CSV table of C-alpha atoms in Angstrom, one decimal:
chain,number,residue,atom,x,y,z
A,19,SER,CA,-100.6,-38.2,25.7
A,20,THR,CA,-103.7,-39.4,23.8
A,21,ARG,CA,-105.9,-37.0,25.7
A,22,ASP,CA,-103.6,-34.1,24.6
A,23,ILE,CA,-103.9,-35.2,21.0
A,24,GLU,CA,-107.7,-35.4,21.3
A,25,GLY,CA,-107.8,-31.8,22.6
A,26,LEU,CA,-105.4,-30.6,19.9
A,27,PHE,CA,-107.6,-31.9,17.1
A,28,ALA,CA,-110.6,-30.3,18.7
A,29,GLU,CA,-108.8,-27.0,19.1
A,30,VAL,CA,-107.2,-26.9,15.6
A,31,PHE,CA,-109.9,-28.5,13.5
A,32,GLY,CA,-113.0,-27.8,15.5
A,33,ALA,CA,-114.0,-31.4,15.6
A,34,ARG,CA,-113.3,-34.5,17.8
A,35,VAL,CA,-111.7,-37.6,16.5
A,36,SER,CA,-112.2,-41.2,17.6
A,37,LYS,CA,-110.0,-42.6,20.4
A,38,SER,CA,-108.4,-45.1,17.9
A,39,THR,CA,-107.4,-42.2,15.6
A,40,ALA,CA,-106.1,-40.2,18.4
A,41,SER,CA,-104.1,-43.2,19.6
A,42,ARG,CA,-102.6,-43.8,16.2
A,43,ALA,CA,-101.6,-40.1,15.9
A,44,THR,CA,-100.1,-40.2,19.4
A,45,GLN,CA,-98.0,-43.3,18.5
A,46,ALA,CA,-96.8,-41.8,15.3
A,47,LEU,CA,-95.8,-38.6,17.0
A,48,GLN,CA,-94.0,-40.5,19.8
A,49,ALA,CA,-92.1,-42.5,17.2
A,50,GLU,CA,-91.0,-39.4,15.4
A,51,PHE,CA,-90.0,-37.7,18.6
A,52,ASP,CA,-88.0,-40.8,19.8
A,53,ALA,CA,-86.2,-40.9,16.5
A,54,TRP,CA,-85.4,-37.2,16.7
A,55,ARG,CA,-84.0,-37.6,20.3
A,56,THR,CA,-81.7,-40.4,19.3
A,57,ARG,CA,-80.5,-39.1,15.9
A,58,ASP,CA,-76.8,-38.9,15.0
A,59,LEU,CA,-75.3,-35.4,15.6
A,60,SER,CA,-71.8,-36.0,14.2
A,61,ASP,CA,-72.5,-34.2,11.0
A,62,LEU,CA,-73.3,-30.9,12.8
A,63,LYS,CA,-70.4,-28.5,12.9
A,64,VAL,CA,-71.3,-26.8,16.2
A,65,LEU,CA,-69.5,-23.6,17.2
A,66,TYR,CA,-71.6,-22.4,20.1
A,67,LEU,CA,-73.8,-24.4,22.5
A,68,PHE,CA,-76.8,-22.9,24.3
A,69,LEU,CA,-78.2,-24.7,27.4
A,70,ASP,CA,-81.2,-23.8,29.5
A,71,GLY,CA,-83.8,-25.5,31.7
A,72,GLN,CA,-87.3,-24.5,32.7
A,73,CYS,CA,-89.9,-26.0,35.0
A,74,HIS,CA,-93.4,-26.5,33.7
A,75,ALA,CA,-96.6,-27.9,35.1
A,76,LEU,CA,-97.2,-31.6,34.4
A,77,ARG,CA,-100.9,-31.2,34.0
A,78,ALA,CA,-103.6,-28.6,34.4
A,79,ALA,CA,-104.9,-27.6,37.8
A,80,SER,CA,-101.7,-29.0,39.4
A,81,ASP,CA,-98.7,-27.4,41.1
A,82,GLU,CA,-96.5,-30.4,40.3
A,83,LYS,CA,-93.8,-29.4,37.9
A,84,GLU,CA,-91.1,-31.1,35.9
A,85,GLY,CA,-87.8,-29.7,34.8
A,86,ILE,CA,-87.2,-29.6,31.0
A,87,LEU,CA,-83.6,-29.3,29.8
A,88,ALA,CA,-82.9,-28.0,26.3
A,89,ALA,CA,-79.9,-27.6,24.0
A,90,TYR,CA,-79.5,-25.4,20.9
A,91,ALA,CA,-76.4,-25.0,18.8
A,92,LEU,CA,-75.2,-22.3,16.5
A,93,CYS,CA,-73.5,-24.1,13.7
A,94,GLU,CA,-70.7,-23.1,11.4
A,95,ASP,CA,-73.1,-22.5,8.5
A,96,GLY,CA,-75.1,-20.0,10.6
A,97,ARG,CA,-78.0,-22.3,11.4
A,98,MET,CA,-79.6,-22.5,14.9
A,99,VAL,CA,-80.4,-26.1,15.6
A,100,LEU,CA,-82.5,-27.6,18.4
A,101,LEU,CA,-80.3,-30.5,19.5
A,102,HIS,CA,-82.1,-32.1,22.4
A,103,LEU,CA,-84.9,-32.0,25.0
A,104,GLY,CA,-84.9,-34.0,28.2
A,105,LEU,CA,-86.3,-34.2,31.7
A,106,GLY,CA,-84.2,-32.9,34.5
A,107,PRO,CA,-85.6,-33.0,38.1
A,108,ARG,CA,-84.5,-29.8,39.8
A,109,GLU,CA,-81.9,-29.2,37.1
A,110,SER,CA,-79.4,-31.2,39.2
A,111,THR,CA,-75.8,-31.6,38.2
A,112,ASP,CA,-76.4,-35.3,37.6
A,113,ALA,CA,-79.3,-34.6,35.3
A,114,TRP,CA,-77.3,-32.1,33.3
A,115,VAL,CA,-74.3,-34.4,33.1
A,116,ALA,CA,-76.5,-37.2,31.8
A,117,PHE,CA,-78.1,-34.8,29.3
A,118,LEU,CA,-74.7,-33.6,28.0
A,119,HIS,CA,-73.3,-37.1,27.8
A,120,ASP,CA,-76.3,-38.1,25.7
A,121,LEU,CA,-75.3,-35.4,23.2
A,122,THR,CA,-71.6,-36.3,23.1
A,123,ALA,CA,-72.5,-40.0,22.8
A,124,ARG,CA,-74.4,-39.2,19.6
A,125,GLY,CA,-71.5,-37.4,18.1
A,126,LEU,CA,-71.7,-33.8,19.3
A,127,GLY,CA,-68.3,-32.2,19.1
A,128,THR,CA,-66.8,-29.9,21.7
A,129,PRO,CA,-68.1,-26.3,21.2
A,130,LEU,CA,-66.0,-23.2,21.3
A,131,LEU,CA,-68.3,-21.6,23.8
A,132,VAL,CA,-71.2,-22.7,26.0
A,133,ILE,CA,-73.9,-20.1,26.9
A,134,THR,CA,-75.8,-20.8,30.1
A,135,ASP,CA,-77.6,-19.1,33.0
A,136,GLY,CA,-76.1,-19.2,36.5
A,137,HIS,CA,-77.7,-22.4,37.8
A,138,PRO,CA,-75.0,-24.1,39.9
A,139,GLY,CA,-75.9,-27.7,38.7
A,140,LEU,CA,-75.6,-26.7,35.1
A,141,CYS,CA,-72.3,-24.8,35.6
A,142,ARG,CA,-70.8,-27.8,37.3
A,143,ALA,CA,-72.0,-30.2,34.6
A,144,VAL,CA,-70.5,-28.0,31.8
A,145,LYS,CA,-67.1,-28.0,33.6
A,146,GLN,CA,-67.2,-31.8,34.0
A,147,VAL,CA,-68.3,-32.6,30.4
A,148,PHE,CA,-66.5,-29.8,28.6
A,149,PRO,CA,-63.4,-29.0,30.7
A,150,GLY,CA,-61.6,-26.0,29.5
A,151,VAL,CA,-64.4,-24.6,27.2
A,152,ARG,CA,-65.2,-21.0,27.8
A,153,ARG,CA,-68.6,-20.1,29.2
A,154,GLN,CA,-70.8,-17.1,28.6
A,155,ARG,CA,-73.1,-16.2,31.4
A,156,CYS,CA,-76.6,-15.2,30.0
A,157,GLN,CA,-76.8,-11.4,30.3
A,158,VAL,CA,-80.6,-11.4,30.4
A,159,HIS,CA,-80.8,-13.6,33.4
A,160,LYS,CA,-77.9,-11.8,35.1
A,161,LEU,CA,-79.3,-8.4,34.6
A,162,ARG,CA,-82.6,-9.5,36.1
A,163,ASN,CA,-80.7,-10.9,39.1
A,164,ILE,CA,-78.8,-7.7,39.7
A,165,LEU,CA,-81.9,-5.4,39.2
A,166,ALA,CA,-83.9,-7.6,41.7
A,167,LYS,CA,-81.3,-6.7,44.4
A,168,LEU,CA,-81.7,-2.9,43.8
A,169,PRO,CA,-84.2,-0.6,45.4
A,170,LYS,CA,-86.9,0.2,42.8
A,171,LEU,CA,-86.0,3.9,42.7
A,172,ALA,CA,-82.4,3.0,41.8
A,173,VAL,CA,-83.2,0.7,38.8
A,174,PRO,CA,-83.8,3.5,36.2
A,175,HIS,CA,-80.3,5.0,37.0
A,176,LEU,CA,-78.4,1.7,37.3
A,177,LYS,CA,-79.8,-0.2,34.5
A,178,PRO,CA,-78.3,1.9,31.7
A,179,LEU,CA,-74.9,1.8,33.5
A,180,LEU,CA,-75.1,-2.0,33.6
A,181,GLN,CA,-76.0,-2.2,29.9
A,182,GLN,CA,-72.9,-0.1,29.2
A,183,VAL,CA,-70.9,-2.8,30.8
A,184,PHE,CA,-72.5,-5.7,29.1
A,185,LEU,CA,-72.6,-4.0,25.7
A,186,ALA,CA,-69.0,-2.7,25.8
A,187,PRO,CA,-67.1,-2.5,22.5
A,188,ASP,CA,-64.5,-5.0,23.6
A,189,HIS,CA,-63.6,-7.3,26.5
A,190,ALA,CA,-61.1,-5.0,28.2
A,191,THR,CA,-63.4,-2.0,28.2
A,192,GLY,CA,-66.2,-4.1,29.6
A,193,LEU,CA,-64.1,-5.3,32.5
A,194,ARG,CA,-62.9,-1.8,33.2
A,195,ARG,CA,-66.4,-0.4,33.1
A,196,GLY,CA,-67.7,-3.2,35.3
A,197,ARG,CA,-65.0,-2.9,37.9
A,198,ALA,CA,-65.5,0.9,38.0
A,199,LEU,CA,-69.2,0.5,38.5
A,200,ILE,CA,-68.7,-2.0,41.3
A,201,ALA,CA,-66.2,0.3,43.1
A,202,ARG,CA,-68.6,3.3,42.7
A,203,PHE,CA,-71.7,1.6,44.1
A,204,ARG,CA,-70.5,-1.2,46.3
A,205,ALA,CA,-71.1,0.6,49.6
A,206,ARG,CA,-74.6,1.8,48.5
A,207,TYR,CA,-75.9,-1.3,46.8
A,208,THR,CA,-73.7,-4.1,48.2
A,209,ALA,CA,-75.9,-7.1,47.2
A,210,ALA,CA,-76.3,-5.9,43.6
A,211,MET,CA,-72.6,-5.1,43.1
A,212,GLU,CA,-71.6,-8.5,44.6
A,213,CYS,CA,-73.9,-10.2,42.2
A,214,LEU,CA,-72.3,-8.3,39.3
A,215,GLU,CA,-68.8,-9.0,40.5
A,216,LYS,CA,-69.4,-12.7,40.9
A,217,ASP,CA,-69.8,-13.4,37.1
A,218,LEU,CA,-68.4,-10.2,35.6
A,219,GLU,CA,-65.8,-11.9,33.4
A,220,GLU,CA,-68.1,-14.7,32.2
A,221,CYS,CA,-70.8,-12.1,31.4
A,222,LEU,CA,-68.3,-10.6,28.9
A,223,THR,CA,-66.8,-13.8,27.4
A,224,TYR,CA,-68.7,-13.2,24.2
A,225,LEU,CA,-66.5,-10.1,23.5
A,226,LEU,CA,-63.6,-12.5,22.9
A,227,PHE,CA,-65.3,-13.9,19.8
A,228,PRO,CA,-65.7,-12.5,16.3
A,229,LYS,CA,-67.8,-9.3,16.2
A,230,GLU,CA,-70.2,-10.7,13.6
A,231,HIS,CA,-71.1,-13.5,16.1
A,232,GLN,CA,-71.3,-11.5,19.3
A,233,LYS,CA,-75.0,-10.4,19.1
A,234,ARG,CA,-76.1,-14.0,19.1
A,235,LEU,CA,-73.9,-15.1,22.0
A,236,ARG,CA,-75.0,-12.8,24.8
A,237,THR,CA,-78.0,-14.8,26.1
A,238,THR,CA,-79.9,-18.0,26.2
A,239,ASN,CA,-83.1,-16.0,25.8
A,240,LEU,CA,-83.9,-17.7,22.6
A,241,LEU,CA,-84.6,-20.9,24.5
A,242,GLU,CA,-86.7,-19.0,27.0
A,243,ARG,CA,-88.8,-17.4,24.2
A,244,THR,CA,-89.2,-20.8,22.6
A,245,PHE,CA,-90.5,-22.4,25.8
A,246,GLU,CA,-92.9,-19.5,26.3
A,247,GLU,CA,-94.2,-19.6,22.8
A,248,SER,CA,-94.7,-23.4,23.1
A,249,ARG,CA,-96.6,-22.9,26.4
A,250,ARG,CA,-98.9,-20.3,24.9
A,251,ARG,CA,-99.7,-22.4,21.8
A,252,THR,CA,-100.2,-25.7,23.7
A,253,LYS,CA,-103.5,-26.2,25.4
A,254,VAL,CA,-103.0,-28.6,28.4
A,255,VAL,CA,-105.9,-31.0,28.6
A,256,PRO,CA,-106.8,-31.9,32.2
């Protein structure tokens, strides 16, 4: 908004600008952003697609939030490319389907792997738009979910065991370690082990891909860090 731009100039340059200058800057930025959001994507040779959504306050001193959907791609040449940003109320299936259809309509090819968190709406949308494509469950989000279901005193003991599952040297070893861990602690920590069992195979999908790629395929955390860095750097003007 124009008021955001006015505040940005004041924060960065230590001086205020006229409303007409702020308005021109706002219009120029909006035009650039609109062009970026509608650009052709067919030249990108996408291997891996990262999808995530976050909810952020619409304005200062307000609890009203809006869902922001984001897509990154890891391309054949090794570049990480921000593909698209869009609004998504409550991260619904319909919102994600429309978001993904926007990407494919602009020429995005089918990826080898899609990396997501466990949001049901997102998972359903991925299956609908990219049927048959493998999915990697974000390990960072999954580990948080499992640890949240454990007693605090059990976390220091269980966390390294869970990491041994997620960071296994190969897919078969990861499955074996995960199933053994579930069998060992199911009776004691039922909710946590059910959480692990639910997505165990999808948490380890990345191990089916080349070793030199695996480190970058385990999580959507890059998107989360990007959102947080943007939030810290942006001053919301009431």
